[in-house]
mmCIF file of C-alpha atoms and ligand atoms in Angstrom:
data_model
loop_
_atom_site.group_PDB
_atom_site.id
_atom_site.type_symbol
_atom_site.label_atom_id
_atom_site.label_comp_id
_atom_site.label_asym_id
_atom_site.label_seq_id
_atom_site.Cartn_x
_atom_site.Cartn_y
_atom_site.Cartn_z
ATOM 1 C CA UNK A 297 -15.572 59.256 32.794
ATOM 2 C CA UNK A 298 -18.955 60.619 32.715
ATOM 3 C CA UNK A 299 -18.854 61.205 29.016
ATOM 4 C CA UNK A 300 -17.493 58.098 28.279
ATOM 5 C CA UNK A 301 -20.356 56.481 30.235
ATOM 6 C CA UNK A 302 -23.032 58.450 28.498
ATOM 7 C CA UNK A 303 -21.927 57.359 24.907
ATOM 8 C CA UNK A 304 -21.825 53.749 25.656
ATOM 9 C CA UNK A 305 -24.377 51.892 23.811
ATOM 10 C CA UNK A 306 -26.509 49.273 25.703
ATOM 11 C CA UNK A 307 -26.408 45.595 24.352
ATOM 12 C CA UNK A 308 -27.892 42.386 25.331
ATOM 13 C CA UNK A 309 -26.140 39.416 24.388
ATOM 14 C CA UNK A 310 -27.786 35.954 24.307
ATOM 15 C CA UNK A 311 -25.897 33.323 25.843
ATOM 16 C CA UNK A 312 -23.773 31.350 22.938
ATOM 17 C CA UNK A 313 -25.456 28.455 21.418
ATOM 18 C CA UNK A 314 -22.125 26.451 22.307
ATOM 19 C CA UNK A 315 -23.542 26.719 25.939
ATOM 20 C CA UNK A 316 -25.135 23.490 25.246
ATOM 21 C CA UNK A 317 -22.668 21.843 23.339
ATOM 22 C CA UNK A 318 -20.793 18.925 24.268
ATOM 23 C CA UNK A 319 -17.598 21.000 24.402
ATOM 24 C CA UNK A 320 -19.235 23.239 27.031
ATOM 25 C CA UNK A 321 -20.417 20.025 29.004
ATOM 26 C CA UNK A 322 -16.845 18.957 29.290
ATOM 27 C CA UNK A 323 -15.647 22.487 30.330
ATOM 28 C CA UNK A 324 -18.002 22.756 32.955
ATOM 29 C CA UNK A 325 -17.371 19.165 34.319
ATOM 30 C CA UNK A 326 -13.899 20.080 34.978
ATOM 31 C CA UNK A 327 -14.902 23.537 36.596
ATOM 32 C CA UNK A 328 -17.365 22.118 38.733
ATOM 33 C CA UNK A 329 -14.908 18.743 39.857
ATOM 34 C CA UNK A 330 -11.732 21.005 40.283
ATOM 35 C CA UNK A 331 -12.874 24.476 40.779
ATOM 36 C CA UNK A 332 -9.438 25.900 39.735
ATOM 37 C CA UNK A 333 -8.471 29.244 41.110
ATOM 38 C CA UNK A 334 -9.290 32.173 38.767
ATOM 39 C CA UNK A 335 -8.842 33.664 36.366
ATOM 40 C CA UNK A 336 -8.376 30.679 34.432
ATOM 41 C CA UNK A 337 -8.846 29.414 30.654
ATOM 42 C CA UNK A 338 -10.193 26.023 30.144
ATOM 43 C CA UNK A 339 -9.361 24.381 26.591
ATOM 44 C CA UNK A 340 -11.454 21.824 25.048
ATOM 45 C CA UNK A 341 -8.983 19.807 22.982
ATOM 46 C CA UNK A 342 -11.690 17.913 21.135
ATOM 47 C CA UNK A 343 -12.788 21.353 19.831
ATOM 48 C CA UNK A 344 -9.139 22.361 18.658
ATOM 49 C CA UNK A 345 -8.846 18.709 16.965
ATOM 50 C CA UNK A 346 -12.460 19.488 15.154
ATOM 51 C CA UNK A 347 -11.297 22.818 13.980
ATOM 52 C CA UNK A 348 -7.856 21.467 12.562
ATOM 53 C CA UNK A 349 -9.604 18.722 10.917
ATOM 54 C CA UNK A 350 -12.404 20.992 9.367
ATOM 55 C CA UNK A 351 -9.879 23.519 7.912
ATOM 56 C CA UNK A 352 -7.603 20.782 6.411
ATOM 57 C CA UNK A 353 -10.462 18.968 5.007
ATOM 58 C CA UNK A 354 -12.029 21.835 3.574
ATOM 59 C CA UNK A 355 -8.786 22.817 1.670
ATOM 60 C CA UNK A 356 -7.175 19.187 0.848
ATOM 61 C CA UNK A 357 -3.487 19.511 -0.222
ATOM 62 C CA UNK A 358 -3.071 22.249 1.974
ATOM 63 C CA UNK A 359 -0.834 22.342 5.082
ATOM 64 C CA UNK A 360 -1.581 23.978 8.375
ATOM 65 C CA UNK A 361 1.126 25.662 10.235
ATOM 66 C CA UNK A 362 -0.422 26.636 13.717
ATOM 67 C CA UNK A 363 0.401 30.211 14.631
ATOM 68 C CA UNK A 364 1.968 29.522 18.224
ATOM 69 C CA UNK A 365 1.514 33.058 19.567
ATOM 70 C CA UNK A 366 -2.372 32.237 19.525
ATOM 71 C CA UNK A 367 -2.242 30.093 22.562
ATOM 72 C CA UNK A 368 1.032 28.189 23.312
ATOM 73 C CA UNK A 369 -0.670 25.690 25.898
ATOM 74 C CA UNK A 370 1.807 22.545 25.691
ATOM 75 C CA UNK A 371 -1.451 20.565 25.478
ATOM 76 C CA UNK A 372 -2.557 22.185 22.255
ATOM 77 C CA UNK A 373 0.889 22.219 20.595
ATOM 78 C CA UNK A 374 1.179 18.300 21.515
ATOM 79 C CA UNK A 375 -2.271 17.360 19.861
ATOM 80 C CA UNK A 376 -1.585 19.563 16.871
ATOM 81 C CA UNK A 377 1.998 17.968 16.455
ATOM 82 C CA UNK A 378 0.001 14.686 16.725
ATOM 83 C CA UNK A 379 -2.334 15.410 13.803
ATOM 84 C CA UNK A 380 0.361 16.432 11.713
ATOM 85 C CA UNK A 381 0.306 20.349 11.696
ATOM 86 C CA UNK A 382 3.346 22.538 11.244
ATOM 87 C CA UNK A 383 3.949 25.599 13.496
ATOM 88 C CA UNK A 384 4.557 28.899 12.834
ATOM 89 C CA UNK A 385 6.805 30.724 15.240
ATOM 90 C CA UNK A 386 8.176 34.257 16.005
ATOM 91 C CA UNK A 387 11.034 33.135 18.482
ATOM 92 C CA UNK A 388 13.434 31.024 19.779
ATOM 93 C CA UNK A 389 11.388 30.258 23.001
ATOM 94 C CA UNK A 390 8.787 29.337 20.514
ATOM 95 C CA UNK A 391 10.723 27.108 18.543
ATOM 96 C CA UNK A 392 11.804 25.145 21.868
ATOM 97 C CA UNK A 393 8.374 24.762 22.824
ATOM 98 C CA UNK A 394 7.200 23.341 19.676
ATOM 99 C CA UNK A 395 10.213 20.870 19.755
ATOM 100 C CA UNK A 396 9.513 19.924 23.252
ATOM 101 C CA UNK A 397 5.822 18.966 22.367
ATOM 102 C CA UNK A 398 6.838 16.768 19.532
ATOM 103 C CA UNK A 399 7.133 18.955 16.548
ATOM 104 C CA UNK A 400 10.025 18.087 14.186
ATOM 105 C CA UNK A 401 12.148 20.901 13.073
ATOM 106 C CA UNK A 402 10.889 20.384 9.654
ATOM 107 C CA UNK A 403 7.464 21.253 10.701
ATOM 108 C CA UNK A 404 8.399 24.548 12.037
ATOM 109 C CA UNK A 405 8.439 27.755 10.055
ATOM 110 C CA UNK A 406 10.131 31.015 11.134
ATOM 111 C CA UNK A 407 7.079 33.456 10.174
ATOM 112 C CA UNK A 408 8.608 36.560 11.980
ATOM 113 C CA UNK A 409 10.116 38.848 9.210
ATOM 114 C CA UNK A 410 11.683 40.675 12.413
ATOM 115 C CA UNK A 411 14.341 38.650 13.978
ATOM 116 C CA UNK A 412 18.058 39.214 15.017
ATOM 117 C CA UNK A 413 20.817 37.616 13.192
ATOM 118 C CA UNK A 414 21.710 35.391 16.615
ATOM 119 C CA UNK A 415 18.053 34.079 16.358
ATOM 120 C CA UNK A 416 18.406 33.064 12.755
ATOM 121 C CA UNK A 417 21.559 31.171 13.638
ATOM 122 C CA UNK A 418 20.109 29.414 16.680
ATOM 123 C CA UNK A 419 16.804 28.478 14.844
ATOM 124 C CA UNK A 420 19.194 27.065 12.228
ATOM 125 C CA UNK A 421 21.220 25.162 14.607
ATOM 126 C CA UNK A 422 17.641 23.610 15.916
ATOM 127 C CA UNK A 423 17.015 22.440 12.467
ATOM 128 C CA UNK A 424 14.763 25.025 11.131
ATOM 129 C CA UNK A 425 14.660 25.665 7.643
ATOM 130 C CA UNK A 426 11.831 27.632 6.748
ATOM 131 C CA UNK A 427 11.835 31.435 7.061
ATOM 132 C CA UNK A 428 9.895 34.387 6.010
ATOM 133 C CA UNK A 429 11.371 37.582 5.178
ATOM 134 C CA UNK A 430 10.459 41.196 4.034
ATOM 135 C CA UNK A 431 13.983 43.106 3.722
ATOM 136 C CA UNK A 432 17.050 42.666 2.150
ATOM 137 C CA UNK A 433 18.928 42.972 5.611
ATOM 138 C CA UNK A 434 16.871 39.940 7.063
ATOM 139 C CA UNK A 435 17.672 38.208 3.578
ATOM 140 C CA UNK A 436 21.351 38.472 3.863
ATOM 141 C CA UNK A 437 21.266 37.151 7.518
ATOM 142 C CA UNK A 438 19.312 34.422 6.433
ATOM 143 C CA UNK A 439 22.070 33.549 3.593
ATOM 144 C CA UNK A 440 24.747 33.979 6.123
ATOM 145 C CA UNK A 441 23.166 32.218 9.312
ATOM 146 C CA UNK A 442 20.580 29.713 7.452
ATOM 147 C CA UNK A 443 22.219 28.503 4.282
ATOM 148 C CA UNK A 444 20.221 26.557 2.134
ATOM 149 C CA UNK A 445 16.902 27.436 3.650
ATOM 150 C CA UNK A 446 13.538 28.095 2.027
ATOM 151 C CA UNK A 447 12.531 31.508 2.157
ATOM 152 C CA UNK A 448 8.787 32.996 1.959
ATOM 153 C CA UNK A 449 8.812 36.713 1.061
ATOM 154 C CA UNK A 450 6.031 38.572 2.493
ATOM 155 C CA UNK A 451 3.939 40.976 0.496
ATOM 156 C CA UNK A 452 2.154 44.047 2.248
ATOM 157 C CA UNK A 453 -1.532 44.125 1.385
ATOM 158 C CA UNK A 454 -3.611 47.117 1.790
ATOM 159 C CA UNK A 455 -6.234 47.884 4.125
ATOM 160 C CA UNK A 456 -8.239 44.374 4.186
ATOM 161 C CA UNK A 457 -11.190 45.184 6.704
ATOM 162 C CA UNK A 458 -9.887 42.834 9.296
ATOM 163 C CA UNK A 459 -10.840 43.516 13.304
ATOM 164 C CA UNK A 460 -7.163 43.479 13.742
ATOM 165 C CA UNK A 461 -5.049 45.145 10.839
ATOM 166 C CA UNK A 462 -1.297 44.368 10.708
ATOM 167 C CA UNK A 463 -1.156 47.842 9.164
ATOM 168 C CA UNK A 464 2.088 48.530 7.322
ATOM 169 C CA UNK A 465 4.533 46.826 9.835
ATOM 170 C CA UNK A 466 4.890 43.546 7.755
ATOM 171 C CA UNK A 467 5.641 42.843 4.105
ATOM 172 C CA UNK A 468 6.950 44.822 1.157
ATOM 173 C CA UNK A 469 5.587 46.063 -1.972
ATOM 174 C CA UNK A 470 5.309 43.526 -4.605
ATOM 175 C CA UNK A 471 8.338 44.897 -6.953
ATOM 176 C CA UNK A 472 10.582 44.442 -3.988
ATOM 177 C CA UNK A 473 8.925 41.009 -3.241
ATOM 178 C CA UNK A 474 10.246 40.018 -6.723
ATOM 179 C CA UNK A 475 13.791 41.514 -6.333
ATOM 180 C CA UNK A 476 14.310 39.656 -2.906
ATOM 181 C CA UNK A 477 12.960 36.114 -4.151
ATOM 182 C CA UNK A 478 15.154 36.619 -7.482
ATOM 183 C CA UNK A 479 18.041 37.387 -5.158
ATOM 184 C CA UNK A 480 17.274 34.614 -2.739
ATOM 185 C CA UNK A 481 18.475 31.960 -5.284
ATOM 186 C CA UNK A 482 21.695 33.961 -5.908
ATOM 187 C CA UNK A 483 22.338 34.038 -2.027
ATOM 188 C CA UNK A 484 22.211 30.093 -2.051
ATOM 189 C CA UNK A 485 18.921 29.877 -0.451
ATOM 190 C CA UNK A 486 15.529 28.556 -2.119
ATOM 191 C CA UNK A 487 12.837 30.627 -3.120
ATOM 192 C CA UNK A 488 9.715 28.981 -1.447
ATOM 193 C CA UNK A 489 7.221 31.513 -2.368
ATOM 194 C CA UNK A 490 5.097 34.617 -1.389
ATOM 195 C CA UNK A 491 3.222 35.100 1.837
ATOM 196 C CA UNK A 492 0.703 37.387 3.073
ATOM 197 C CA UNK A 493 -1.480 38.082 6.149
ATOM 198 C CA UNK A 494 -5.119 39.467 5.715
ATOM 199 C CA UNK A 495 -5.107 40.627 9.535
ATOM 200 C CA UNK A 496 -6.744 38.784 12.224
ATOM 201 C CA UNK A 497 -10.489 37.889 12.394
ATOM 202 C CA UNK A 498 -10.976 38.708 9.081
ATOM 203 C CA UNK A 499 -14.924 38.392 8.464
ATOM 204 C CA UNK A 500 -14.572 38.860 4.623
ATOM 205 C CA UNK A 501 -13.546 35.700 2.882
ATOM 206 C CA UNK A 502 -12.790 37.839 -0.314
ATOM 207 C CA UNK A 503 -9.849 39.623 1.439
ATOM 208 C CA UNK A 504 -7.910 36.379 0.341
ATOM 209 C CA UNK A 505 -8.439 36.982 -3.339
ATOM 210 C CA UNK A 506 -6.440 40.024 -3.297
ATOM 211 C CA UNK A 507 -3.155 38.574 -1.666
ATOM 212 C CA UNK A 508 -3.740 35.569 -4.045
ATOM 213 C CA UNK A 509 -4.044 37.698 -7.106
ATOM 214 C CA UNK A 510 -0.786 39.684 -5.774
ATOM 215 C CA UNK A 511 0.894 36.312 -5.235
ATOM 216 C CA UNK A 512 -0.006 35.029 -8.961
ATOM 217 C CA UNK A 513 1.425 38.348 -10.419
ATOM 218 C CA UNK A 514 4.804 37.950 -8.602
ATOM 219 C CA UNK A 515 5.138 34.294 -9.303
ATOM 220 C CA UNK A 516 4.387 35.333 -13.297
ATOM 221 C CA UNK A 517 7.151 37.790 -13.097
ATOM 222 C CA UNK A 518 9.502 35.427 -11.628
ATOM 223 C CA UNK A 519 8.525 32.475 -13.704
ATOM 224 C CA UNK A 520 9.181 34.722 -16.796
ATOM 225 C CA UNK A 521 12.956 34.683 -15.316
ATOM 226 C CA UNK A 522 12.882 31.114 -15.016
ATOM 227 C CA UNK A 523 12.168 30.961 -11.171
ATOM 228 C CA UNK A 524 9.439 28.643 -10.018
ATOM 229 C CA UNK A 525 7.866 29.420 -6.753
ATOM 230 C CA UNK A 526 6.714 25.981 -5.359
ATOM 231 C CA UNK A 527 4.400 27.206 -2.366
ATOM 232 C CA UNK A 528 1.958 29.907 -1.456
ATOM 233 C CA UNK A 529 1.784 31.122 2.036
ATOM 234 C CA UNK A 530 -1.844 32.431 2.326
ATOM 235 C CA UNK A 531 -1.268 32.991 6.306
ATOM 236 C CA UNK A 532 -3.902 33.217 8.968
ATOM 237 C CA UNK A 533 -6.903 35.464 9.875
ATOM 238 C CA UNK A 534 -9.620 32.750 10.053
ATOM 239 C CA UNK A 535 -12.327 33.753 12.675
ATOM 240 C CA UNK A 536 -13.652 32.791 15.984
ATOM 241 C CA UNK A 537 -17.217 32.841 16.738
ATOM 242 C CA UNK A 538 -17.916 35.885 19.133
ATOM 243 C CA UNK A 539 -20.856 37.901 19.125
ATOM 244 C CA UNK A 540 -20.879 38.314 15.613
ATOM 245 C CA UNK A 541 -21.558 35.059 13.635
ATOM 246 C CA UNK A 542 -18.869 34.451 11.353
ATOM 247 C CA UNK A 543 -18.888 32.471 7.838
ATOM 248 C CA UNK A 544 -18.292 28.728 7.889
ATOM 249 C CA UNK A 545 -14.813 27.398 7.180
ATOM 250 C CA UNK A 546 -16.070 25.838 3.949
ATOM 251 C CA UNK A 547 -17.012 29.244 2.771
ATOM 252 C CA UNK A 548 -13.435 30.370 3.271
ATOM 253 C CA UNK A 549 -12.031 27.361 1.532
ATOM 254 C CA UNK A 550 -14.354 27.943 -1.445
ATOM 255 C CA UNK A 551 -13.425 31.547 -2.066
ATOM 256 C CA UNK A 552 -9.747 30.768 -1.620
ATOM 257 C CA UNK A 553 -9.738 27.855 -4.159
ATOM 258 C CA UNK A 554 -11.644 29.626 -6.655
ATOM 259 C CA UNK A 555 -8.913 32.731 -6.436
ATOM 260 C CA UNK A 556 -6.236 30.160 -6.759
ATOM 261 C CA UNK A 557 -7.693 28.508 -9.943
ATOM 262 C CA UNK A 558 -8.602 31.895 -11.309
ATOM 263 C CA UNK A 559 -5.314 34.014 -10.841
ATOM 264 C CA UNK A 560 -2.795 31.310 -11.419
ATOM 265 C CA UNK A 561 -4.999 30.008 -14.452
ATOM 266 C CA UNK A 562 -4.872 33.265 -15.893
ATOM 267 C CA UNK A 563 -1.091 33.682 -15.656
ATOM 268 C CA UNK A 564 -0.628 30.193 -16.912
ATOM 269 C CA UNK A 565 1.016 29.038 -13.811
ATOM 270 C CA UNK A 566 0.619 25.632 -12.075
ATOM 271 C CA UNK A 567 -1.098 25.801 -8.793
ATOM 272 C CA UNK A 568 1.270 26.229 -5.797
ATOM 273 C CA UNK A 569 0.890 24.048 -2.766
ATOM 274 C CA UNK A 570 -0.867 26.039 -0.242
ATOM 275 C CA UNK A 571 0.434 26.751 3.641
ATOM 276 C CA UNK A 572 -1.856 28.249 5.910
ATOM 277 C CA UNK A 573 -1.203 29.829 9.233
ATOM 278 C CA UNK A 574 -4.350 29.645 11.130
ATOM 279 C CA UNK A 575 -4.316 30.675 14.949
ATOM 280 C CA UNK A 576 -7.457 32.158 16.276
ATOM 281 C CA UNK A 577 -9.622 29.630 13.974
ATOM 282 C CA UNK A 578 -8.138 26.766 15.797
ATOM 283 C CA UNK A 579 -8.257 27.783 19.592
ATOM 284 C CA UNK A 580 -10.664 30.539 20.116
ATOM 285 C CA UNK A 581 -14.003 28.654 20.114
ATOM 286 C CA UNK A 582 -12.200 25.912 22.288
ATOM 287 C CA UNK A 583 -11.614 28.088 25.372
ATOM 288 C CA UNK A 584 -13.523 29.272 28.118
ATOM 289 C CA UNK A 585 -12.175 31.905 30.461
ATOM 290 C CA UNK A 586 -13.418 31.812 33.927
ATOM 291 C CA UNK A 587 -13.383 35.135 36.100
ATOM 292 C CA UNK A 588 -14.379 35.967 39.368
ATOM 293 C CA UNK A 589 -16.353 39.105 40.269
ATOM 294 C CA UNK A 590 -14.019 41.103 42.751
ATOM 295 C CA UNK A 591 -16.466 44.220 43.412
ATOM 296 C CA UNK A 592 -19.787 45.528 42.263
ATOM 297 C CA UNK A 593 -20.475 48.916 42.721
ATOM 298 C CA UNK A 594 -21.899 52.349 41.641
ATOM 299 C CA UNK A 595 -20.460 55.856 41.144
ATOM 300 C CA UNK A 596 -23.319 57.689 41.958
ATOM 301 C CA UNK A 597 -26.629 56.909 43.269
ATOM 302 C CA UNK A 598 -28.089 58.618 40.092
ATOM 303 C CA UNK A 599 -26.368 56.007 37.921
ATOM 304 C CA UNK A 600 -28.279 53.446 36.750
ATOM 305 C CA UNK A 601 -25.508 51.213 35.678
ATOM 306 C CA UNK A 602 -23.142 49.359 37.935
ATOM 307 C CA UNK A 603 -19.360 48.796 37.592
ATOM 308 C CA UNK A 604 -18.424 44.963 37.805
ATOM 309 C CA UNK A 605 -14.765 44.757 38.435
ATOM 310 C CA UNK A 606 -13.554 41.171 37.316
ATOM 311 C CA UNK A 607 -10.358 39.383 38.391
ATOM 312 C CA UNK A 608 -9.326 39.371 34.551
ATOM 313 C CA UNK A 609 -8.621 42.461 32.581
ATOM 314 C CA UNK A 610 -6.557 43.536 29.546
ATOM 315 C CA UNK A 611 -3.160 42.660 31.393
ATOM 316 C CA UNK A 612 -4.475 39.107 32.256
ATOM 317 C CA UNK A 613 -6.506 37.464 29.648
ATOM 318 C CA UNK A 614 -8.615 40.017 28.142
ATOM 319 C CA UNK A 615 -6.579 42.138 25.716
ATOM 320 C CA UNK A 616 -8.742 41.414 22.784
ATOM 321 C CA UNK A 617 -11.432 43.731 24.594
ATOM 322 C CA UNK A 618 -9.097 46.584 23.796
ATOM 323 C CA UNK A 619 -10.398 49.272 21.248
ATOM 324 C CA UNK A 620 -13.478 47.380 21.424
ATOM 325 C CA UNK A 621 -12.045 44.794 18.974
ATOM 326 C CA UNK A 622 -13.947 42.160 20.180
ATOM 327 C CA UNK A 623 -16.980 41.711 22.206
ATOM 328 C CA UNK A 624 -17.358 38.336 23.913
ATOM 329 C CA UNK A 625 -20.131 36.165 25.034
ATOM 330 C CA UNK A 626 -20.668 36.278 28.730
ATOM 331 C CA UNK A 627 -22.368 33.757 31.099
ATOM 332 C CA UNK A 628 -23.022 34.029 34.788
ATOM 333 C CA UNK A 629 -24.723 31.431 37.095
ATOM 334 C CA UNK A 630 -27.500 34.050 38.358
ATOM 335 C CA UNK A 631 -29.374 33.513 35.187
ATOM 336 C CA UNK A 632 -33.100 34.092 34.944
ATOM 337 C CA UNK A 633 -33.289 37.001 37.438
ATOM 338 C CA UNK A 634 -33.492 40.729 36.674
ATOM 339 C CA UNK A 635 -30.681 42.280 34.731
ATOM 340 C CA UNK A 636 -29.178 45.954 34.464
ATOM 341 C CA UNK A 637 -26.392 47.630 32.330
ATOM 342 C CA UNK A 638 -22.904 47.196 33.706
ATOM 343 C CA UNK A 639 -19.526 48.427 32.707
ATOM 344 C CA UNK A 640 -16.988 45.519 32.726
ATOM 345 C CA UNK A 641 -13.452 46.335 34.276
ATOM 346 C CA UNK A 642 -10.060 44.479 35.229
ATOM 347 C CA UNK A 643 -8.636 44.243 38.840
ATOM 348 C CA UNK A 644 -5.472 46.221 38.241
ATOM 349 C CA UNK A 645 -4.769 49.858 39.317
ATOM 350 C CA UNK A 646 -4.375 51.171 35.581
ATOM 351 C CA UNK A 647 -7.231 53.387 34.516
ATOM 352 C CA UNK A 648 -7.227 51.913 31.177
ATOM 353 C CA UNK A 649 -8.087 48.433 32.461
ATOM 354 C CA UNK A 650 -11.634 48.879 31.607
ATOM 355 C CA UNK A 651 -12.936 46.041 28.925
ATOM 356 C CA UNK A 652 -15.078 48.057 27.015
ATOM 357 C CA UNK A 653 -15.442 51.796 26.151
ATOM 358 C CA UNK A 654 -18.546 51.952 23.709
ATOM 359 C CA UNK A 655 -20.992 49.166 25.213
ATOM 360 C CA UNK A 656 -22.631 48.020 28.270
ATOM 361 C CA UNK A 657 -23.577 44.525 28.915
ATOM 362 C CA UNK A 658 -26.468 43.489 30.561
ATOM 363 C CA UNK A 659 -25.872 41.191 33.831
ATOM 364 C CA UNK A 660 -28.007 40.078 36.480
ATOM 365 C CA UNK A 661 -28.887 42.394 39.225
ATOM 366 C CA UNK A 662 -27.939 39.930 42.043
ATOM 367 C CA UNK A 663 -24.508 39.527 40.622
ATOM 368 C CA UNK A 664 -21.942 39.771 43.685
ATOM 369 C CA UNK A 665 -18.307 39.406 44.545
ATOM 370 C CA UNK A 666 -17.335 35.832 44.454
ATOM 371 C CA UNK A 667 -19.561 34.940 41.449
ATOM 372 C CA UNK A 668 -18.213 33.647 38.389
ATOM 373 C CA UNK A 669 -18.412 35.396 35.132
ATOM 374 C CA UNK A 670 -17.541 33.030 32.115
ATOM 375 C CA UNK A 671 -16.178 34.457 28.696
ATOM 376 C CA UNK A 672 -16.990 32.181 25.930
ATOM 377 C CA UNK A 673 -14.557 31.587 22.892
ATOM 378 C CA UNK A 674 -11.752 32.855 24.550
ATOM 379 C CA UNK A 675 -9.080 30.474 23.666
ATOM 380 C CA UNK A 676 -7.156 32.876 21.388
ATOM 381 C CA UNK A 677 -4.712 35.409 22.486
ATOM 382 C CA UNK A 678 -5.878 35.482 26.021
ATOM 383 C CA UNK A 679 -3.334 33.537 28.056
ATOM 384 C CA UNK A 680 -0.712 34.322 25.379
ATOM 385 C CA UNK A 681 -0.826 38.138 26.006
ATOM 386 C CA UNK A 682 -1.337 38.010 29.806
ATOM 387 C CA UNK A 683 1.544 39.941 31.482
ATOM 388 C CA UNK A 684 4.017 38.249 33.896
ATOM 389 C CA UNK A 685 2.823 39.910 36.858
ATOM 390 C CA UNK A 686 1.581 43.641 36.482
ATOM 391 C CA UNK A 687 0.638 45.089 39.607
ATOM 392 C CA UNK A 688 1.321 41.527 41.253
ATOM 393 C CA UNK A 689 -1.508 39.866 39.359
ATOM 394 C CA UNK A 690 -0.507 36.407 38.193
ATOM 395 C CA UNK A 691 -1.090 35.474 34.524
ATOM 396 C CA UNK A 692 -4.083 33.455 33.632
ATOM 397 C CA UNK A 693 -3.429 29.665 34.019
ATOM 398 C CA UNK A 694 -4.551 27.386 31.265
ATOM 399 C CA UNK A 695 -6.048 23.787 31.716
ATOM 400 C CA UNK A 696 -6.849 21.608 28.818
ATOM 401 C CA UNK A 697 -9.662 19.099 29.096
HETATM 402 C C1 PLP B 979 -0.530 36.018 13.976
HETATM 403 C C2 PLP B 979 -0.042 35.562 12.865
HETATM 404 C C3 PLP B 979 -0.851 34.523 12.363
HETATM 405 C C4 PLP B 979 -2.046 34.012 13.072
HETATM 406 O O1 PLP B 979 -3.287 34.993 12.844
HETATM 407 P P1 PLP B 979 -4.789 34.421 13.096
HETATM 408 O O2 PLP B 979 -5.656 35.539 12.919
HETATM 409 O O3 PLP B 979 -4.815 34.115 14.943
HETATM 410 O O4 PLP B 979 -5.210 33.365 12.499
HETATM 411 C C5 PLP B 979 -0.429 33.684 11.280
HETATM 412 N N1 PLP B 979 0.697 34.140 10.444
HETATM 413 C C6 PLP B 979 1.518 35.223 11.064
HETATM 414 C C7 PLP B 979 2.648 35.406 10.331
HETATM 415 C C8 PLP B 979 1.018 35.870 12.219
HETATM 416 O O5 PLP B 979 1.885 36.981 12.644
#
């Protein structure tokens, strides 16, 4: 522990400018009025709506399929269904949840390439007709259990520089994409297009260019065999605003539109209809996660830093702090007074349930047990990655305002 602490960098983060926003006012009004038990996530639905409209207006003609795993709160799904969004799902329970909140089966895309044959059959029985694959074994299951469906094939991209790489788990080489999509038609399925994912919290809009270039090459090869691909699924990866300011959505849209025109134009192909799978972008900035201080302590009288134990950690809301992936902005009610360095940790008996390993935060010296520490832009991958009851701690609850 001593060593780990010594290597930590000390960082002060200014409160987010969203602190003064109307969204924050709505969230704070709810927290003041209801005082819900902590830890809890409050989602401002107006922000979800704004982000969805910004994205779809920036890329006219593209259709957004919300990646449900980012935040499956029924209120979020219902709002997005009302706005006409589609849904990218990974399992039968996610399909059932979307249907229950107003999605039509034709609005659902089963984007997980890793699925049981029985789940393909169940999804088909529920009316789902869009599937993504990256292997012959899965494609054969689709042919047998989801006949006539539309199939996307995911191409594996090299290192894209995202905060969260998808690594080599998903997708396959582009020549295999060509042969799988060619086989799709022979098996009585519809080849819909190429899909790819540039990794989550992708701060470099140019990352999409490589995927679009690959997709155009694949489409050109198939076109020469008389197979047209009407769609292109450019996945998710659009960022939330944490302590690193991310480029605006319009900038992503411009880069993507230019890449499409350039690569498909060069191949002499018509532009495919674009599908998006935003997750984080739509919900991250909409959420505030309220935690309560359980304990403040020091490990030795010589230490100038304190340990602040909160009622949320990697098992119940703060999984994105793992590996120092994302540094969140925090606010506390005791502002203005003197501050000092702290190590933040969760409430469980797991030694790895420590928020950050490379940085300390600056929090008020007055901070005590029972105070709230609010985590800003925590709407994505917080409640959805919360464990059922590790160590008996209940999962973080969600309130939509
Ligand atoms: C997780 C996931 C997404 C959403 O990613 P974000 O970074 O949250 O936008 C989209 N598509 C697929 C296939 C995914 O697995």
